[in-house]
Amino acid sequence: MLPSLSATLLRTAGVSLRRAAAPSLGAVRNLNLHEYQSSRIMAEGGVNVPFGISATTVEGAVAAAAEIGDDEVVIKAQILAGGRGLGTFKSGLQGGVHIIKTSEVAEYAEKMLGGTLVTKQSGPEGKPVNTILLAKKMALAREFYFAIMMDRVSGGPLIIACSEGGTSIEDLAESSPEKIIKVPVNPVVGLTDADVEQVIDGLDASGDRTAAAGQIKALYDVFVNRDCSMVEVNPLAEDEEGNLLAADAKIGFDDNASFRQKDVFDQRDLTQEDPREVAAGKWDLNYIGLDGNIGCMVNGAGLAMSTMDIISLKGGSPANFLDVGGSATTEQVKAAFEVITSDSGVKAILVNIFGGIMKCDVIAQGIIEASRELNLTVPVIVRLEGTNVELGKKLLEESGLKLITADDLEDAAVKAVAAI
């Protein structure tokens, strides 16, 4: 998948605040699917996509190429990160997308499957390639960029289109922003013919406008009917006959709609996600890993952000965002410690709890049990305030554990930085 302007914007949308006490798969923020999965959903919605077959083995790839039946095919590594074409496998193979002879499929499949592809968006650790897509080579005359995302400013869907595509949209937005158009869609009225005409003009499509309009409407219908947070096609291509074709697709989904999009959420690929976030999700903990060394356990997204800010202000570096919510149990608190300490970079843990619905004694008991069961070796700094705070502090004092208590958030941040 190529770099995504839409995805970059969507990452600022915040985190889910849903909570439950029992372990579960957990909330999935903006679930993303692989290209081959997204293409299948688009095809079901009437969007033109290249014929392709996914494979998880070398034998399956060879069979897929034989079914396509051409002398050449396109082989694509399937990972949930953009920039595959310019990426590099840790084995040394350059590029995650290749046009190759059918006779070379076994060779390339062997090199790709089981490998780790590093791209501009994957981070230096890269992503594992467990699936590849064999696609029919298409004769493409032009390449565009097309995306639909939810826009806070307009309060509804926003179509982003550009007459140039197939490359980094971020770079194009910086060098030639005038080529990118944005068409807000009224969510009550829906996509109008005028909206569609504006998009077609922005793409500068040269084929049949009625057919092009049908494809734009089909993409919008997929966005609405499938409860998407984002639909990105890069490139949205035009073949030699002027037909629009979704040559590369990426779809993100609103996790709040998981109950009515079960077939979509069943396709979630956990191997592409941070294992710490997956573990946290099983306990309905909102966790995002960072690259610092002070682990944070806080209740409430706003307080968590403030805690991270003051750690940075005092010269430290937060290792994570972790919000245990307002109704966490002792078991969830223990699970939170397990997730935090699974990061080898964590050198201290700061617990910052303001008890409202969440009771300080519950947090204190979770800290005590986690410290004993996990045999914590890193300093733990605890700041408690609010409901049952005195009982919570008493439990900590009588535990016999070497915990560092703090009077307020600033004191806690100073002590956490000093403890490293």
CSV table of N, CA, C and O in Angstrom, one decimal, residues 277-345:
chain,number,residue,atom,x,y,z
A,277,GLU,N,-0.4,-4.1,22.1
A,277,GLU,CA,-1.7,-3.5,21.9
A,277,GLU,C,-2.8,-4.6,21.8
A,277,GLU,O,-3.9,-4.4,22.3
A,278,VAL,N,-2.4,-5.7,21.2
A,278,VAL,CA,-3.3,-6.8,21.1
A,278,VAL,C,-3.6,-7.4,22.5
A,278,VAL,O,-4.8,-7.6,22.9
A,279,ALA,N,-2.6,-7.5,23.3
A,279,ALA,CA,-2.7,-8.0,24.7
A,279,ALA,C,-3.6,-7.1,25.5
A,279,ALA,O,-4.5,-7.5,26.3
A,280,ALA,N,-3.4,-5.8,25.4
A,280,ALA,CA,-4.2,-4.8,26.1
A,280,ALA,C,-5.6,-4.8,25.6
A,280,ALA,O,-6.5,-4.7,26.5
A,281,GLY,N,-5.8,-5.0,24.4
A,281,GLY,CA,-7.2,-5.0,23.8
A,281,GLY,C,-8.0,-6.2,24.4
A,281,GLY,O,-9.2,-6.1,24.5
A,282,LYS,N,-7.4,-7.3,24.7
A,282,LYS,CA,-8.1,-8.4,25.3
A,282,LYS,C,-8.7,-8.1,26.7
A,282,LYS,O,-9.6,-8.7,27.1
A,283,TRP,N,-8.2,-7.0,27.3
A,283,TRP,CA,-8.7,-6.6,28.6
A,283,TRP,C,-9.4,-5.2,28.5
A,283,TRP,O,-9.6,-4.6,29.5
A,284,ASP,N,-9.7,-4.8,27.3
A,284,ASP,CA,-10.3,-3.5,27.0
A,284,ASP,C,-9.5,-2.4,27.7
A,284,ASP,O,-10.1,-1.5,28.3
A,285,LEU,N,-8.2,-2.4,27.5
A,285,LEU,CA,-7.3,-1.4,27.9
A,285,LEU,C,-6.9,-0.6,26.7
A,285,LEU,O,-6.4,-1.2,25.7
A,286,ASN,N,-6.9,0.7,26.7
A,286,ASN,CA,-6.5,1.5,25.6
A,286,ASN,C,-5.0,1.7,25.7
A,286,ASN,O,-4.5,2.5,26.6
A,287,TYR,N,-4.2,1.1,24.9
A,287,TYR,CA,-2.7,1.1,24.9
A,287,TYR,C,-2.1,1.5,23.6
A,287,TYR,O,-2.5,0.9,22.6
A,288,ILE,N,-1.2,2.4,23.6
A,288,ILE,CA,-0.4,2.7,22.4
A,288,ILE,C,1.1,2.8,22.8
A,288,ILE,O,1.4,3.5,23.7
A,289,GLY,N,1.9,1.9,22.2
A,289,GLY,CA,3.3,1.9,22.5
A,289,GLY,C,4.0,3.1,21.9
A,289,GLY,O,3.8,3.5,20.8
A,290,LEU,N,4.9,3.6,22.7
A,290,LEU,CA,5.8,4.7,22.3
A,290,LEU,C,7.3,4.2,22.5
A,290,LEU,O,7.5,3.1,22.8
A,291,ASP,N,8.2,5.2,22.3
A,291,ASP,CA,9.6,4.8,22.3
A,291,ASP,C,10.4,5.3,23.5
A,291,ASP,O,11.6,5.4,23.5
A,292,GLY,N,9.6,5.7,24.6
A,292,GLY,CA,10.3,6.2,25.8
A,292,GLY,C,10.6,5.1,26.8
A,292,GLY,O,10.6,4.0,26.5
A,293,ASN,N,10.9,5.6,28.0
A,293,ASN,CA,11.4,4.6,29.1
A,293,ASN,C,10.6,4.7,30.4
A,293,ASN,O,10.9,4.0,31.3
A,294,ILE,N,9.6,5.6,30.4
A,294,ILE,CA,8.7,5.6,31.6
A,294,ILE,C,7.3,5.2,31.3
A,294,ILE,O,6.6,5.8,30.5
A,295,GLY,N,7.0,4.0,31.8
A,295,GLY,CA,5.7,3.4,31.5
A,295,GLY,C,4.6,4.2,32.3
A,295,GLY,O,4.8,4.7,33.4
A,296,CYS,N,3.4,4.4,31.7
A,296,CYS,CA,2.3,5.1,32.3
A,296,CYS,C,1.1,4.3,32.4
A,296,CYS,O,0.7,3.6,31.5
A,297,MET,N,0.4,4.3,33.6
A,297,MET,CA,-0.9,3.7,33.8
A,297,MET,C,-1.8,4.8,34.4
A,297,MET,O,-1.5,5.2,35.5
A,298,VAL,N,-2.8,5.2,33.6
A,298,VAL,CA,-3.6,6.3,34.0
A,298,VAL,C,-5.1,6.0,33.8
A,298,VAL,O,-5.4,5.1,32.9
A,299,ASN,N,-6.0,6.6,34.5
A,299,ASN,CA,-7.4,6.4,34.1
A,299,ASN,C,-7.9,7.7,33.5
A,299,ASN,O,-7.9,8.8,34.1
A,300,GLY,N,-8.4,7.6,32.3
A,300,GLY,CA,-8.9,8.7,31.5
A,300,GLY,C,-7.9,9.2,30.5
A,300,GLY,O,-6.8,9.4,30.7
A,301,ALA,N,-8.4,9.4,29.2
A,301,ALA,CA,-7.6,9.7,28.1
A,301,ALA,C,-6.9,11.1,28.3
A,301,ALA,O,-5.7,11.3,28.1
A,302,GLY,N,-7.7,12.1,28.8
A,302,GLY,CA,-7.2,13.4,29.0
A,302,GLY,C,-6.1,13.4,30.1
A,302,GLY,O,-5.0,14.1,29.9
A,303,LEU,N,-6.3,12.7,31.2
A,303,LEU,CA,-5.3,12.7,32.2
A,303,LEU,C,-4.1,11.9,31.8
A,303,LEU,O,-2.9,12.3,32.1
A,304,ALA,N,-4.3,10.9,30.9
A,304,ALA,CA,-3.1,10.2,30.4
A,304,ALA,C,-2.3,11.1,29.5
A,304,ALA,O,-1.0,11.1,29.6
A,305,MET,N,-2.9,11.9,28.7
A,305,MET,CA,-2.2,12.8,27.8
A,305,MET,C,-1.4,13.9,28.7
A,305,MET,O,-0.3,14.2,28.4
A,306,SER,N,-2.1,14.4,29.7
A,306,SER,CA,-1.4,15.3,30.6
A,306,SER,C,-0.2,14.7,31.3
A,306,SER,O,0.8,15.3,31.5
A,307,THR,N,-0.4,13.4,31.7
A,307,THR,CA,0.7,12.7,32.4
A,307,THR,C,1.9,12.6,31.4
A,307,THR,O,3.1,12.8,31.9
A,308,MET,N,1.6,12.2,30.2
A,308,MET,CA,2.7,12.1,29.2
A,308,MET,C,3.4,13.5,29.0
A,308,MET,O,4.6,13.6,28.9
A,309,ASP,N,2.6,14.5,29.0
A,309,ASP,CA,3.2,15.9,28.7
A,309,ASP,C,4.1,16.3,29.9
A,309,ASP,O,5.2,16.8,29.6
A,310,ILE,N,3.7,16.1,31.1
A,310,ILE,CA,4.5,16.5,32.2
A,310,ILE,C,5.7,15.7,32.4
A,310,ILE,O,6.8,16.2,32.9
A,311,ILE,N,5.6,14.4,32.0
A,311,ILE,CA,6.9,13.6,32.0
A,311,ILE,C,7.9,14.2,31.1
A,311,ILE,O,9.1,14.3,31.4
A,312,SER,N,7.4,14.5,29.9
A,312,SER,CA,8.3,15.2,28.9
A,312,SER,C,8.8,16.5,29.4
A,312,SER,O,10.0,16.8,29.2
A,313,LEU,N,8.0,17.3,30.0
A,313,LEU,CA,8.4,18.6,30.5
A,313,LEU,C,9.4,18.5,31.6
A,313,LEU,O,10.3,19.3,31.7
A,314,LYS,N,9.4,17.4,32.4
A,314,LYS,CA,10.4,17.2,33.4
A,314,LYS,C,11.7,16.5,32.9
A,314,LYS,O,12.5,16.1,33.7
A,315,GLY,N,11.8,16.3,31.6
A,315,GLY,CA,13.0,15.7,31.1
A,315,GLY,C,12.9,14.2,30.8
A,315,GLY,O,13.9,13.6,30.4
A,316,GLY,N,11.8,13.6,31.0
A,316,GLY,CA,11.6,12.2,30.8
A,316,GLY,C,11.0,11.9,29.4
A,316,GLY,O,10.7,12.8,28.6
A,317,SER,N,10.7,10.6,29.1
A,317,SER,CA,10.1,10.2,27.9
A,317,SER,C,9.1,9.1,28.1
A,317,SER,O,9.5,8.0,28.6
A,318,PRO,N,7.8,9.3,27.9
A,318,PRO,CA,6.8,8.3,28.1
A,318,PRO,C,7.0,7.1,27.2
A,318,PRO,O,7.3,7.2,26.0
A,319,ALA,N,6.8,5.9,27.7
A,319,ALA,CA,7.0,4.7,27.0
A,319,ALA,C,5.7,4.2,26.3
A,319,ALA,O,5.7,3.3,25.5
A,320,ASN,N,4.6,4.8,26.8
A,320,ASN,CA,3.3,4.4,26.3
A,320,ASN,C,2.2,5.3,26.7
A,320,ASN,O,2.3,6.2,27.6
A,321,PHE,N,1.0,5.2,26.0
A,321,PHE,CA,-0.2,5.7,26.5
A,321,PHE,C,-1.0,4.5,27.0
A,321,PHE,O,-1.2,3.6,26.2
A,322,LEU,N,-1.5,4.6,28.2
A,322,LEU,CA,-2.4,3.5,28.7
A,322,LEU,C,-3.4,4.0,29.6
A,322,LEU,O,-3.2,4.6,30.6
A,323,ASP,N,-4.7,3.9,29.1
A,323,ASP,CA,-5.8,4.4,29.9
A,323,ASP,C,-6.6,3.1,30.3
A,323,ASP,O,-7.1,2.4,29.5
A,324,VAL,N,-6.7,3.0,31.7
A,324,VAL,CA,-7.4,1.8,32.2
A,324,VAL,C,-8.9,2.1,32.3
A,324,VAL,O,-9.7,1.2,32.7
A,325,GLY,N,-9.3,3.3,32.1
A,325,GLY,CA,-10.8,3.6,32.1
A,325,GLY,C,-11.3,3.9,33.5
A,325,GLY,O,-10.5,3.9,34.5
A,326,GLY,N,-12.6,4.1,33.6
A,326,GLY,CA,-13.2,4.5,34.9
A,326,GLY,C,-13.7,3.3,35.7
A,326,GLY,O,-14.2,3.6,36.8
A,327,SER,N,-13.7,2.1,35.1
A,327,SER,CA,-14.3,1.0,35.9
A,327,SER,C,-13.5,-0.2,35.8
A,327,SER,O,-14.0,-1.4,35.8
A,328,ALA,N,-12.2,0.0,35.9
A,328,ALA,CA,-11.2,-1.2,35.8
A,328,ALA,C,-11.3,-2.0,37.0
A,328,ALA,O,-11.5,-1.5,38.1
A,329,THR,N,-11.1,-3.3,36.9
A,329,THR,CA,-11.0,-4.2,38.0
A,329,THR,C,-9.6,-4.5,38.4
A,329,THR,O,-8.6,-4.0,37.7
A,330,THR,N,-9.4,-5.2,39.5
A,330,THR,CA,-8.0,-5.5,40.0
A,330,THR,C,-7.3,-6.3,38.9
A,330,THR,O,-6.1,-6.1,38.6
A,331,GLU,N,-8.1,-7.2,38.2
A,331,GLU,CA,-7.5,-8.1,37.2
A,331,GLU,C,-7.0,-7.2,36.0
A,331,GLU,O,-6.0,-7.5,35.4
A,332,GLN,N,-7.8,-6.2,35.7
A,332,GLN,CA,-7.4,-5.3,34.5
A,332,GLN,C,-6.1,-4.5,34.9
A,332,GLN,O,-5.3,-4.3,34.0
A,333,VAL,N,-6.0,-4.1,36.1
A,333,VAL,CA,-4.9,-3.4,36.6
A,333,VAL,C,-3.6,-4.3,36.5
A,333,VAL,O,-2.6,-3.8,36.0
A,334,LYS,N,-3.8,-5.5,36.9
A,334,LYS,CA,-2.6,-6.5,36.8
A,334,LYS,C,-2.3,-6.7,35.3
A,334,LYS,O,-1.1,-6.7,35.0
A,335,ALA,N,-3.3,-6.8,34.5
A,335,ALA,CA,-3.0,-7.0,33.0
A,335,ALA,C,-2.3,-5.8,32.5
A,335,ALA,O,-1.4,-5.9,31.6
A,336,ALA,N,-2.7,-4.6,33.0
A,336,ALA,CA,-2.0,-3.3,32.5
A,336,ALA,C,-0.5,-3.4,32.8
A,336,ALA,O,0.3,-3.0,32.0
A,337,PHE,N,-0.2,-3.8,34.0
A,337,PHE,CA,1.2,-3.9,34.4
A,337,PHE,C,1.9,-4.9,33.5
A,337,PHE,O,3.1,-4.7,33.2
A,338,GLU,N,1.3,-6.0,33.2
A,338,GLU,CA,1.9,-7.1,32.4
A,338,GLU,C,2.2,-6.5,31.0
A,338,GLU,O,3.3,-6.7,30.4
A,339,VAL,N,1.3,-5.7,30.5
A,339,VAL,CA,1.5,-5.1,29.2
A,339,VAL,C,2.7,-4.1,29.2
A,339,VAL,O,3.6,-4.1,28.4
A,340,ILE,N,2.7,-3.2,30.2
A,340,ILE,CA,3.7,-2.2,30.4
A,340,ILE,C,5.1,-2.9,30.5
A,340,ILE,O,6.1,-2.5,29.9
A,341,THR,N,5.2,-3.9,31.4
A,341,THR,CA,6.5,-4.5,31.6
A,341,THR,C,7.0,-5.4,30.5
A,341,THR,O,8.1,-5.8,30.5
A,342,SER,N,6.1,-5.7,29.6
A,342,SER,CA,6.5,-6.5,28.4
A,342,SER,C,7.4,-5.7,27.5
A,342,SER,O,8.1,-6.3,26.6
A,343,ASP,N,7.4,-4.4,27.7
A,343,ASP,CA,8.3,-3.5,26.9
A,343,ASP,C,9.7,-3.4,27.7
A,343,ASP,O,9.8,-2.9,28.8
A,344,SER,N,10.7,-4.0,27.0
A,344,SER,CA,12.0,-4.0,27.7
A,344,SER,C,12.6,-2.7,27.9
A,344,SER,O,13.6,-2.5,28.7
A,345,GLY,N,12.1,-1.7,27.2
A,345,GLY,CA,12.6,-0.3,27.3
A,345,GLY,C,12.1,0.4,28.5
A,345,GLY,O,12.6,1.5,28.9
